[in-house]
Short mmCIF file of C-alpha atoms and ligand atoms in Angstrom, two decimals:
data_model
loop_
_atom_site.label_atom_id
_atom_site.label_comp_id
_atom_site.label_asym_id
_atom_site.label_seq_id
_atom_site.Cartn_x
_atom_site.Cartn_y
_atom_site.Cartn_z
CA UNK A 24 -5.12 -18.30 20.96
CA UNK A 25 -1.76 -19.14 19.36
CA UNK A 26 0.35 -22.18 21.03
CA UNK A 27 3.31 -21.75 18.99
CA UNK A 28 5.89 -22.65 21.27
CA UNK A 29 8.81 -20.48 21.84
CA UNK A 30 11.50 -23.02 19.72
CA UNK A 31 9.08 -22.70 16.61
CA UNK A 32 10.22 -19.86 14.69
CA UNK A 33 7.82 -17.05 14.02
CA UNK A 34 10.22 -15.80 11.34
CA UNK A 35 10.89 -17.89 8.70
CA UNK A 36 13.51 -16.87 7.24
CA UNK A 37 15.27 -14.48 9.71
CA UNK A 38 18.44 -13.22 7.41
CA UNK A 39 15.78 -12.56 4.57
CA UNK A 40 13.14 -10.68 5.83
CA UNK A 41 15.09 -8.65 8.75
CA UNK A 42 18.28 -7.72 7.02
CA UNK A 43 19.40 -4.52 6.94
CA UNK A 44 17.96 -2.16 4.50
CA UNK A 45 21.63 -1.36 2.96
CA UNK A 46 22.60 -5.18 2.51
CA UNK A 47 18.89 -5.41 1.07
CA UNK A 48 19.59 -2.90 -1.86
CA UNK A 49 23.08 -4.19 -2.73
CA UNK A 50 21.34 -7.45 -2.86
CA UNK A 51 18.24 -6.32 -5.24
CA UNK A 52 21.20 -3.93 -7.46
CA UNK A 53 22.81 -7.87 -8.33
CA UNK A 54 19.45 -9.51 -8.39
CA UNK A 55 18.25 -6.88 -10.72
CA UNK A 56 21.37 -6.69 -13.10
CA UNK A 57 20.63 -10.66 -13.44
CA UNK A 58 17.22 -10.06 -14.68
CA UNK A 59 18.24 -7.34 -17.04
CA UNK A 60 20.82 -10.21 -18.31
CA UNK A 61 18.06 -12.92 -18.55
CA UNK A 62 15.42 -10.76 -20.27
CA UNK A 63 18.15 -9.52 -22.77
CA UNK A 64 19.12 -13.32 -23.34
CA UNK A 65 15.72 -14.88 -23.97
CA UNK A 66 12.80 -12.93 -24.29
CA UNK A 67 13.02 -11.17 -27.07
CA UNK A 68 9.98 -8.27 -26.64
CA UNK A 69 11.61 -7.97 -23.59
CA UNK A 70 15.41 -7.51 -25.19
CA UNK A 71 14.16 -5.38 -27.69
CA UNK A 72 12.19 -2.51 -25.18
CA UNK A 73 15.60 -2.56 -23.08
CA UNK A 74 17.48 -2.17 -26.02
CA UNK A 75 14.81 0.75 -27.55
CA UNK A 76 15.90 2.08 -23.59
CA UNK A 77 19.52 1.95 -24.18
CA UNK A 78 20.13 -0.74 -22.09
CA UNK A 79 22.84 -3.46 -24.06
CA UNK A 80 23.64 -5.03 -20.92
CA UNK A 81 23.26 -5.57 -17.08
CA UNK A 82 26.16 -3.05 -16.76
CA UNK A 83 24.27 -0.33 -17.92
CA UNK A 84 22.28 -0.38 -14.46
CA UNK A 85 24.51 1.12 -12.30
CA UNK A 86 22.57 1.77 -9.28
CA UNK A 87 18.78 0.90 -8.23
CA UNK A 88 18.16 4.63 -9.13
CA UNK A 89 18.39 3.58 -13.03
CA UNK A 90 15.46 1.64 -12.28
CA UNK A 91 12.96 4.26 -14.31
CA UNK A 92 15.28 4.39 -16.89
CA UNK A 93 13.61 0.92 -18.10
CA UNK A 94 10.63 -0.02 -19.87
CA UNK A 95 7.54 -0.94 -18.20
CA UNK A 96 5.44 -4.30 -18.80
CA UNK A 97 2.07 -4.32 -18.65
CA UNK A 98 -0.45 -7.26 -18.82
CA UNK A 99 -1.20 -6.99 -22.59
CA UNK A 100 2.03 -8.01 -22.95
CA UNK A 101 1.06 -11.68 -21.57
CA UNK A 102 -2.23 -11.73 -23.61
CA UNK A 103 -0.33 -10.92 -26.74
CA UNK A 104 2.05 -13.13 -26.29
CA UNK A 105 -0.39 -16.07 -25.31
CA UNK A 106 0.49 -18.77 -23.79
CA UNK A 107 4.18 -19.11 -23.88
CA UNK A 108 6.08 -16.19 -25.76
CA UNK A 109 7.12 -14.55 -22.97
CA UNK A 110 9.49 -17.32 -21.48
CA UNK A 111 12.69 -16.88 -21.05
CA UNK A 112 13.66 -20.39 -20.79
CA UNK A 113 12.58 -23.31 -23.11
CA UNK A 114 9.01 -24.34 -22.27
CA UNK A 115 10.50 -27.77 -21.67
CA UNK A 116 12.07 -26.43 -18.52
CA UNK A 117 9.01 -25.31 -17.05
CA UNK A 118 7.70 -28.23 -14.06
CA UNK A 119 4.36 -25.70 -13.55
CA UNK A 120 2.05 -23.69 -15.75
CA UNK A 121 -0.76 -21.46 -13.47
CA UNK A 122 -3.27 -18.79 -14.56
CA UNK A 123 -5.96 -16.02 -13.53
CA UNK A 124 -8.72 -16.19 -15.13
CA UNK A 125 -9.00 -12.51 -16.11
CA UNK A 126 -11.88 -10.86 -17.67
CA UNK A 127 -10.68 -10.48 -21.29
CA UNK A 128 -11.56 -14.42 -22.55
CA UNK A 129 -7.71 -15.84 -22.45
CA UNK A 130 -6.20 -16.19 -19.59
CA UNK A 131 -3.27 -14.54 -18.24
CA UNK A 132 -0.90 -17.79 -18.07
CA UNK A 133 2.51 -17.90 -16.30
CA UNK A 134 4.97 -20.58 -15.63
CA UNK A 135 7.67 -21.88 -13.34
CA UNK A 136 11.02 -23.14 -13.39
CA UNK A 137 11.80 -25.35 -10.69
CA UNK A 138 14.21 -23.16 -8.88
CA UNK A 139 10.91 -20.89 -9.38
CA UNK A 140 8.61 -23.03 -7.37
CA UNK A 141 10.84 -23.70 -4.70
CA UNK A 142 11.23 -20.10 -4.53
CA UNK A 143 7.54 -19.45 -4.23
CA UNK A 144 7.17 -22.07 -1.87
CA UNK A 145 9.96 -20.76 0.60
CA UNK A 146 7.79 -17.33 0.09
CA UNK A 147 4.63 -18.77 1.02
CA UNK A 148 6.06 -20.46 4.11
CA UNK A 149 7.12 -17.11 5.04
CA UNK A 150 3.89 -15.45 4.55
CA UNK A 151 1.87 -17.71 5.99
CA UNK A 152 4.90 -17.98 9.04
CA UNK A 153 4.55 -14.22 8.95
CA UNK A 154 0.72 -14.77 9.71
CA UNK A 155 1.06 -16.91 12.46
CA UNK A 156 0.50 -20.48 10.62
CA UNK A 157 3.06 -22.89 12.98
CA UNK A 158 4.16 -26.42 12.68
CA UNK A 159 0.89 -29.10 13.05
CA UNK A 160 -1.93 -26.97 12.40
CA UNK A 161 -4.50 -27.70 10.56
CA UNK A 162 -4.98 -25.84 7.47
CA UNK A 163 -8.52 -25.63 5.85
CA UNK A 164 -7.38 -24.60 2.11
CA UNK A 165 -11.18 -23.55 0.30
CA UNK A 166 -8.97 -21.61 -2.38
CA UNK A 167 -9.45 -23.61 -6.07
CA UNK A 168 -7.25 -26.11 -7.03
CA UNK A 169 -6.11 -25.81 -10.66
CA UNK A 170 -5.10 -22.68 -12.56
CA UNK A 171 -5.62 -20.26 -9.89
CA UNK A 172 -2.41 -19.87 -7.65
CA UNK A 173 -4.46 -19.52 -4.51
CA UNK A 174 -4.92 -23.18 -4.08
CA UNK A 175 -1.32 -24.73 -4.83
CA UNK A 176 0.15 -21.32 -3.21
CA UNK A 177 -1.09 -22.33 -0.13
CA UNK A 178 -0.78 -25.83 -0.02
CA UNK A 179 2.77 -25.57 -0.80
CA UNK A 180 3.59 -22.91 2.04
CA UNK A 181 2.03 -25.58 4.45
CA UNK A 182 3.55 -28.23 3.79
CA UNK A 183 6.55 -26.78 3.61
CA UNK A 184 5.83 -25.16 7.57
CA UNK A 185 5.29 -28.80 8.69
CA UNK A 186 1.76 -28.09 9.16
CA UNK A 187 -1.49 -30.27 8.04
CA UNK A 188 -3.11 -29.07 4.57
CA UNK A 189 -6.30 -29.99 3.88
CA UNK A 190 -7.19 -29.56 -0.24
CA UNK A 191 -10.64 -28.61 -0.09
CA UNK A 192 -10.60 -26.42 -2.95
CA UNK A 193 -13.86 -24.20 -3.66
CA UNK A 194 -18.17 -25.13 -3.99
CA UNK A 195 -19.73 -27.40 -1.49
CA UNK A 196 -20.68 -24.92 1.45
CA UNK A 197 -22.08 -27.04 3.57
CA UNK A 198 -19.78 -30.00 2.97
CA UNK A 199 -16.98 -27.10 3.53
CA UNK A 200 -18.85 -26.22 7.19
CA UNK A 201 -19.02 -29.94 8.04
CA UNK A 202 -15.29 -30.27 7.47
CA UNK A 203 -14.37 -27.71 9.41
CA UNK A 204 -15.99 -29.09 12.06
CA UNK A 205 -14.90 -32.42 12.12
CA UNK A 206 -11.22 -32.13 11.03
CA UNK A 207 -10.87 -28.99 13.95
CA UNK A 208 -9.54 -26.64 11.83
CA UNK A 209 -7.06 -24.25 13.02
CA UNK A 210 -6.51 -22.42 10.00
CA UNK A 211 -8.94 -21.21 6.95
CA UNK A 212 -7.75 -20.21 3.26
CA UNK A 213 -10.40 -18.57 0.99
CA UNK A 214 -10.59 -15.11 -0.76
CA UNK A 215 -12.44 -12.83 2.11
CA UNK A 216 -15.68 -12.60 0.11
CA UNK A 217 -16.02 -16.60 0.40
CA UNK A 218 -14.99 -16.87 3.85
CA UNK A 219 -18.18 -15.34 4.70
CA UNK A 220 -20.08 -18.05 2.87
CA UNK A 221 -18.64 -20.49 4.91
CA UNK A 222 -19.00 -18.41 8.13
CA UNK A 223 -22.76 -18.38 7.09
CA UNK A 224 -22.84 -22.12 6.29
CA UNK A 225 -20.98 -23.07 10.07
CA UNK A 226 -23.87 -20.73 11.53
CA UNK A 227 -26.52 -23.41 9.81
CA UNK A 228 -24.83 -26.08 10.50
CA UNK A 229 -24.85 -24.85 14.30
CA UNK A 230 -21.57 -23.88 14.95
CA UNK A 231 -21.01 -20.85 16.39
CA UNK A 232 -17.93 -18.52 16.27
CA UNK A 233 -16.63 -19.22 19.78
CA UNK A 234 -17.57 -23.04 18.98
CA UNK A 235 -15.16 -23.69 16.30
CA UNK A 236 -12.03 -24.22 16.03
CA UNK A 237 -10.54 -21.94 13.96
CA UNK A 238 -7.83 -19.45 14.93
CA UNK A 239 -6.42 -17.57 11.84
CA UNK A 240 -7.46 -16.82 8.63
CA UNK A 241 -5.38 -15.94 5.24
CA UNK A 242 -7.13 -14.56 2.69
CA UNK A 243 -6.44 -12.44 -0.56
CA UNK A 244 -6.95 -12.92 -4.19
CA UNK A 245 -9.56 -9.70 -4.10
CA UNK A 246 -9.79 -6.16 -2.25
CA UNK A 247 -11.41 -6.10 0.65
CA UNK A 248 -12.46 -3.09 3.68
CA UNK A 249 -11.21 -3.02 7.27
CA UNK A 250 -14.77 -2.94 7.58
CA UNK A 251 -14.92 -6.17 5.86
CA UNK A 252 -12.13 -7.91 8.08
CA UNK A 253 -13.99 -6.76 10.93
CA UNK A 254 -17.01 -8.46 9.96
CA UNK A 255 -14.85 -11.91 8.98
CA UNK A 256 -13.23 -11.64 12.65
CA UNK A 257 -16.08 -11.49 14.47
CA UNK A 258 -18.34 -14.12 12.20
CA UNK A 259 -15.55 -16.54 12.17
CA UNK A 260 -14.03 -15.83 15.46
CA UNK A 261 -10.24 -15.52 14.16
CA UNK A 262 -7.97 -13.08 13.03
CA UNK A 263 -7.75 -11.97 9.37
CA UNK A 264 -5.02 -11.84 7.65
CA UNK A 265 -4.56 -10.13 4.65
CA UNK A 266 -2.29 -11.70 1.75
CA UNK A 267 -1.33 -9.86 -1.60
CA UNK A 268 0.09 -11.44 -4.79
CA UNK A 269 -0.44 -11.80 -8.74
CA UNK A 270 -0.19 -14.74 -10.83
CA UNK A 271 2.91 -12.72 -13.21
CA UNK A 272 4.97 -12.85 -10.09
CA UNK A 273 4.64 -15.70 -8.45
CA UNK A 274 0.82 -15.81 -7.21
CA UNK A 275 0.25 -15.28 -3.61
CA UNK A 276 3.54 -14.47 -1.29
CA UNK A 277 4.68 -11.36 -2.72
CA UNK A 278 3.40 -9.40 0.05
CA UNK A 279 1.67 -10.32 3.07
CA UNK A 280 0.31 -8.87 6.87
CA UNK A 281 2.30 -9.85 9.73
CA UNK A 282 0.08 -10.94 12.56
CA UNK A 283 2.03 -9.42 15.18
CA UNK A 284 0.57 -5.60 14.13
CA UNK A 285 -1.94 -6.37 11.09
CA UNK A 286 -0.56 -2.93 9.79
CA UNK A 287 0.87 -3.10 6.41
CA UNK A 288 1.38 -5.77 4.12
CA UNK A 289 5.82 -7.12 4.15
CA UNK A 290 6.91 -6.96 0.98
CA UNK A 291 9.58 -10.08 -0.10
CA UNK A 292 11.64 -7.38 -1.55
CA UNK A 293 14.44 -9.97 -2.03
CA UNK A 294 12.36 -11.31 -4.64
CA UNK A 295 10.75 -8.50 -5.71
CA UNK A 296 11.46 -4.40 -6.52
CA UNK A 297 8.16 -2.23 -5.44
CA UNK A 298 7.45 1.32 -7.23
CA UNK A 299 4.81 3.07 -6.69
CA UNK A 300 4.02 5.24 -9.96
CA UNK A 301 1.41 8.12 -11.14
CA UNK A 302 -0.82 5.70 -12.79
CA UNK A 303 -1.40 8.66 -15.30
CA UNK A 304 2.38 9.05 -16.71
CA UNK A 305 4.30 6.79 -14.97
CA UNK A 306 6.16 8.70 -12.89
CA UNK A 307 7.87 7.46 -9.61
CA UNK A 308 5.84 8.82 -6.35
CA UNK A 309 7.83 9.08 -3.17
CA UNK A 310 6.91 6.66 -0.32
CA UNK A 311 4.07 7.37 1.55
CA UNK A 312 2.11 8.34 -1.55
CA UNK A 313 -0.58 6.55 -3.64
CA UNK A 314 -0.47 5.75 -7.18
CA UNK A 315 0.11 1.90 -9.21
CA UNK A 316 2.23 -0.66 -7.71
CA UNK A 317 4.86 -1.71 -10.12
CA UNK A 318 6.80 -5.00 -9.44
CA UNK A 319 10.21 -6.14 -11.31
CA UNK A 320 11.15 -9.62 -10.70
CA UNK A 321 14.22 -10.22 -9.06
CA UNK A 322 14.61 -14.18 -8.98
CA UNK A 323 12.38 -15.63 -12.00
CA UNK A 324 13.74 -17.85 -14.60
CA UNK A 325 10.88 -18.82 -16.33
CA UNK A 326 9.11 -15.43 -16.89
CA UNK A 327 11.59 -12.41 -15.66
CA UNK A 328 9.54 -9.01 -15.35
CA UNK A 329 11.18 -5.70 -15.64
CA UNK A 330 8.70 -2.98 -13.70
CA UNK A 331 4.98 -5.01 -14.28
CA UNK A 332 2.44 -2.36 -14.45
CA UNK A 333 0.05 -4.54 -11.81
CA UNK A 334 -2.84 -1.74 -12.33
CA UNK A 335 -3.40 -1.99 -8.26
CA UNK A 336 -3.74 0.86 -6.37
CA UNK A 337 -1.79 1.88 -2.85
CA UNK A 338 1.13 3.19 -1.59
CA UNK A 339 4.37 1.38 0.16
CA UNK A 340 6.26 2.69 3.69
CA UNK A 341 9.38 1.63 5.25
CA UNK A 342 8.35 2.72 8.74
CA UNK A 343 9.98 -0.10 11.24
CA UNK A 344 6.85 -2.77 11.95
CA UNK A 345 6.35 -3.92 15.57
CA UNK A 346 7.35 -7.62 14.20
CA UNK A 347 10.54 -6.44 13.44
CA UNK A 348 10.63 -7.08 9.69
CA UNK A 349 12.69 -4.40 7.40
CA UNK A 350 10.82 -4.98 4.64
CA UNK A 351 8.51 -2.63 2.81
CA UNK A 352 5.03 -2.61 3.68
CA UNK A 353 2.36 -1.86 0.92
CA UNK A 354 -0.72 0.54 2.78
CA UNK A 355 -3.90 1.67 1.91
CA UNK A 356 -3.84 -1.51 -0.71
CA UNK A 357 -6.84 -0.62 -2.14
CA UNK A 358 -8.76 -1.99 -5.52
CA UNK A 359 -7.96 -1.51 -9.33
CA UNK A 360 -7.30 1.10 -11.48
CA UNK A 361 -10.18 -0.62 -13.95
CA UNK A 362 -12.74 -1.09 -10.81
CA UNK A 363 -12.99 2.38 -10.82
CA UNK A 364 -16.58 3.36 -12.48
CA UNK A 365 -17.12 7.08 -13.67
CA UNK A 366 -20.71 8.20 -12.63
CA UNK A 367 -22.30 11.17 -14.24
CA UNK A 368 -18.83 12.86 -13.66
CA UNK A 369 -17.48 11.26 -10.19
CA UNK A 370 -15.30 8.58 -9.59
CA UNK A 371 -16.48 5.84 -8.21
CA UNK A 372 -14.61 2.49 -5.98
CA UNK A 373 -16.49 -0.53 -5.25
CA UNK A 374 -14.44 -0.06 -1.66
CA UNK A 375 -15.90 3.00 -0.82
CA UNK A 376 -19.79 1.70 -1.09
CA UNK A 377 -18.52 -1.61 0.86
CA UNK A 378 -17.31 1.14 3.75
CA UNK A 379 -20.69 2.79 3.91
CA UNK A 380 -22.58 -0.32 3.60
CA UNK A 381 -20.25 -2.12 6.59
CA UNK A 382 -20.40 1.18 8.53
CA UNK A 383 -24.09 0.73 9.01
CA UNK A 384 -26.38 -1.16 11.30
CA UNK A 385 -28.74 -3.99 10.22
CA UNK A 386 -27.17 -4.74 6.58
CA UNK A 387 -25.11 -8.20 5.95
CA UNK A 388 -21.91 -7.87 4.18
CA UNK A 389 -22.75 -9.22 0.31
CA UNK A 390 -23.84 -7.11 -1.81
CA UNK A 391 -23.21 -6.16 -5.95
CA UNK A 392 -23.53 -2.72 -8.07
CA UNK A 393 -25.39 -2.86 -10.96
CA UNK A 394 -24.39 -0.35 -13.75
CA UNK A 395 -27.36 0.55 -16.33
CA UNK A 396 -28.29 3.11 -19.00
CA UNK A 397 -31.57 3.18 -19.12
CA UNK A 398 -31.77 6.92 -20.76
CA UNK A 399 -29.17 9.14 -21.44
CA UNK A 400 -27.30 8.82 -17.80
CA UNK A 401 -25.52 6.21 -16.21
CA UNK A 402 -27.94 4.43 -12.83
CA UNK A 403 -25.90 2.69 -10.15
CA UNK A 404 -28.54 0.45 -8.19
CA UNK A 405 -26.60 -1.08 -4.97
CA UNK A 406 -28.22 -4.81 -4.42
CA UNK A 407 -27.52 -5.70 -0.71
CA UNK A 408 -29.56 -7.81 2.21
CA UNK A 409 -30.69 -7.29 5.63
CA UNK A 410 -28.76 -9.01 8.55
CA UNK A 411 -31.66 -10.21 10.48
CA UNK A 412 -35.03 -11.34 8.34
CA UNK A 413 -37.34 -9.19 10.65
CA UNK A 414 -34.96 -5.54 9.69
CA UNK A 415 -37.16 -2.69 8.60
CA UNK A 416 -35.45 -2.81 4.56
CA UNK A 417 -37.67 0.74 3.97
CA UNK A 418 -35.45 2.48 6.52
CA UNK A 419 -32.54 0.30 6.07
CA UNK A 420 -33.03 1.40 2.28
CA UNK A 421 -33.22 5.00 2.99
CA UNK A 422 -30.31 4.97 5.50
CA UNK A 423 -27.69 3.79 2.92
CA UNK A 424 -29.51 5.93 -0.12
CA UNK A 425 -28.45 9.39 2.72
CA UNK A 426 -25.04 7.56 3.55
CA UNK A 427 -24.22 6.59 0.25
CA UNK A 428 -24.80 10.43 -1.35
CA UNK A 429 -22.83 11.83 1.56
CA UNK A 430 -19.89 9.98 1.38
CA UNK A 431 -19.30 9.14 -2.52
CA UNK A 432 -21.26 12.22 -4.14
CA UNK A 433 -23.09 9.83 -5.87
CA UNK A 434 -26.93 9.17 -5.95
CA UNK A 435 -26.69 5.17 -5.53
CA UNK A 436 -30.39 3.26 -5.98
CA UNK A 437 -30.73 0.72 -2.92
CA UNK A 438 -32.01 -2.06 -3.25
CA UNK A 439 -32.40 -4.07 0.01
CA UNK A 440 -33.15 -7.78 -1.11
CA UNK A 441 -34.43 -10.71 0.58
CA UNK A 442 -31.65 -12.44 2.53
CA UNK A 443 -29.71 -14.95 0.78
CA UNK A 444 -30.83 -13.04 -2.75
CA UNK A 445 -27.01 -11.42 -3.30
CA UNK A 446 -25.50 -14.17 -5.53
CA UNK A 447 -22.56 -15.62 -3.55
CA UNK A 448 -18.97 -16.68 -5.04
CA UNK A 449 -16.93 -19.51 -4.15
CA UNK A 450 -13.42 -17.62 -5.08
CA UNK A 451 -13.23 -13.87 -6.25
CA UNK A 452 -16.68 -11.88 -5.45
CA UNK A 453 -17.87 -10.21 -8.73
CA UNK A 454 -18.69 -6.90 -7.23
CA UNK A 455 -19.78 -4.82 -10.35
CA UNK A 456 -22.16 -6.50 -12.68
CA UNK A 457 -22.01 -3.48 -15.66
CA UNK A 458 -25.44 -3.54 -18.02
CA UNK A 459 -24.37 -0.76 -20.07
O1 DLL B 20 -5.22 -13.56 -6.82
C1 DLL B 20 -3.08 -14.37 -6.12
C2 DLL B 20 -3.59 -14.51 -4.73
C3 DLL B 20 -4.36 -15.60 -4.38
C4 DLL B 20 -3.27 -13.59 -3.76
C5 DLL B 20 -4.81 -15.74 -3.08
C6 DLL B 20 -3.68 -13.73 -2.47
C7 DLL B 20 -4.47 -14.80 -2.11
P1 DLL B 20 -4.42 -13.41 -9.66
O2 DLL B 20 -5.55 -14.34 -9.86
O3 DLL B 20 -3.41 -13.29 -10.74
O4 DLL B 20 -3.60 -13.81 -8.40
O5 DLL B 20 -5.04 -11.98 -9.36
C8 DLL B 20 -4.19 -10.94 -8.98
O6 DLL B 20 -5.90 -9.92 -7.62
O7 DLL B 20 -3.49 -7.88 -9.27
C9 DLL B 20 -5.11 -7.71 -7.45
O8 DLL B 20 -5.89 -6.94 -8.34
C10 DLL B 20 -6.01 -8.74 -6.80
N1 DLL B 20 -5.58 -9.04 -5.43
C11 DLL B 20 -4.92 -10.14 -5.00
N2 DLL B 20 -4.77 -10.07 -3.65
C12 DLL B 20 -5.31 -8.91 -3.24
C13 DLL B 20 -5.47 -8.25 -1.98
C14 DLL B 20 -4.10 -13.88 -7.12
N3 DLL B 20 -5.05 -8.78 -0.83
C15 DLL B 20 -4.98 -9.68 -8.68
N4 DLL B 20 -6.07 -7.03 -1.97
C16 DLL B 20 -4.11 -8.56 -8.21
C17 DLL B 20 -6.50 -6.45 -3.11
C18 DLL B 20 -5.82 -8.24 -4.38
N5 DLL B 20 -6.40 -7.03 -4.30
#
């Protein structure tokens, strides 16, 4: 259970994040204007789209309804303009350089003022505020340290909530278990996939879920099924908590669950302008309905974004929450536009074979798609594990072969491997391994 006692506040940063929606916009219209200003003033692919837009100057946004009047960015923008060309502020003004890795060889880097990372500190101590992390605990960080913003995201939100950080960083299971254990951690930070590895490696080490210590647990950086959090709950014994962010905007912070409803993910919309848009011509979709998030920076010096094409999949609502945030709340955050393989024909989401496979009885939680041509069609085989090491895999096998067909239209191959077989990650699960 939480202890937070009633003088700790369980909302950061109360004018921010519960302001009224009207005093909100007014405040994103100036924000806005000021981005429009910087990106005319120093990035120059920037400067010259607005201008291509008709767009001279920050006047020439009148309202937050001339928001699709402007161009969009998109992340080969970054990669073309590798490492620095986007900054719109000399690089010897930048205190912090970060990355994701990205699957295209360079990375995607980004940078930070320091007006930037105190902002995305103050965000992450709202976030993690937001998901219940108070004052003293003790926070378990197994994100990696380094490039990633996962690690320094969180470390910075902690400290800055007063509470303990512990840098772990990623690798070293069992040392990871151990520490756990002896430190009495309240809190755990990992990417969902890995918090299961350590959930498995506090099992060996004898440490059961009601045992330990550990009350809450942030974790993000890759999608994940309600399914999935189920699973994490009950392994870990905590409550998961789902964060949302992307290295171009700040890293994690830019949208997180409250623990108070677990319904939504608050979006820091004083920081950041949300669109949804119709991934296939870029046209706004009203609330409510699914397409690309697409996020304009509203406070960055060092790398201002005007509508970044994130290629993530979900819709946003502005339904009042039960925590009694105003903010927007991204829903049905799903995976990416590129995760989505085409099968003989059908669409097919790494999400929706993690559903069936969590949906059924005797079948642990990692598992990988492997894609193949062998002949002239595409072959999905599904790799996954028994829970227990006595399961009957024939059955188990047939089971999810039926399930999988009904629910995806798809005729998956499964392959039910010995336990322990599904190679594990230590940050962001590599769920499709593509042999094509
Ligand atoms: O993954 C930032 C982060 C770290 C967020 C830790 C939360 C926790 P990147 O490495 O730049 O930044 O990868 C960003 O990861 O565009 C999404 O595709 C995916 N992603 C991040 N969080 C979630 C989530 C960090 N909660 C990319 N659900 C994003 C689904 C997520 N996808």
């Amino acid at each position: 259970m939480l202890t937070a006692a009633a003088s700790e506040p369980l909302i950061w940063d109360d004018a921010a994040e519960t302001m009224p929606r009207e005093q909100l916009a007014a405040i994103q219209l100036d924000h806005l204007r000021e981005t429009v200003a910087r990106v005319l003033g120093g990035q120059p692919l920037g400067a010259a789209r607005l201008a291509d837009a008709g767009i001279s100057g920050p006047g020439d946004v009148g309202t937050l309804d001339d928001l699709p009047k402007l161009p969009f960015a998109h992340k080969n923008d970054l990669r073309e303009n590798y490492p620095f060309g986007l900054l719109a502020v000399p690089r010897e003004e930048i205190v912090r350089v970060q990355a994701s890795s990205g699957s295209h060889g360079k990375p995607t880097v980004v940078a930070y003022t320091r007006a930037d990372l105190e902002s995305w500190t103050e965000l992450m101590a709202r976030s993690m505020t937001m998901a219940g992390v108070r004052p003293g605990m003790l926070i378990h960080n197994a994100n990696g340290y380094g490039l990633f913003t996962g690690g320094l995201g969180f470390h910075q939100g902690g400290e800055r909530i007063g509470a303990t950080v512990v840098p772990v960083s990623g690798g070293m299971t069992a040392r990871q278990a151990m520490l756990v254990r002896d430190f009495q951690a309240d809190v755990l930070v990992a990417t969902p996939s890995y918090s299961l590895v350590i959930a498995q490696a506090l099992q060996d080490a004898g440490i059961d879920p009601e045992d330990n210590t550990l009350k809450l647990g942030l974790f993000g950086g890759e999608p994940w099924t309600e399914g999935l959090r189920t699973k994490i709950d009950s392994a870990l014994g905590i409550k998961a908590i789902n964060f949302y962010g992307l290295s171009e905007m700040c890293g994690p912070g830019v949208a997180t669950e409250c623990l108070t409803a677990r319904e939504g993910l608050h979006v820091q919309e004083d920081h950041f302008l949300v669109e949804v848009i119709d991934p296939a011509d870029g046209t706004p979709l009203p609330h409510g309905t699914d397409g690309e998030l697409v996020f304009t920076t509203l406070t960055k010096e060092a790398l201002p974004l005007i509508r970044y094409r994130t290629g993530d999949l979900g819709a946003i609502t502005t339904e009042p929450c039960a925590c009694g945030r105003t903010t927007a709340r991204l829903i049905r955050l799903g995976g990416r536009r590129d995760d989505m393989m085409i099968i003989r024909g059908v669409n097919l989401y790494p999400s929706q074979v993690e559903q069936v496979i969590l949906a059924a009885d005797g079948v642990g939680p990692h598992y990988r798609l492997i894609l193949e041509r062998p002949g002239p069609m595409d072959e999905v085989t599904l790799e996954c594990e028994p829970s227990a090491l006595d399961g009957d895999r024939e059955r188990l096998r047939q089971t999810l072969e039926k399930n999988l067909k009904e629910s995806t239209g798809v005729r998956i191959a499964v392959s039910v491997l010995d336990p322990g077989s599904v190679p594990r990650s230590e940050g962001k699960a590599v769920r499709v391994v593509d042999r094509r």
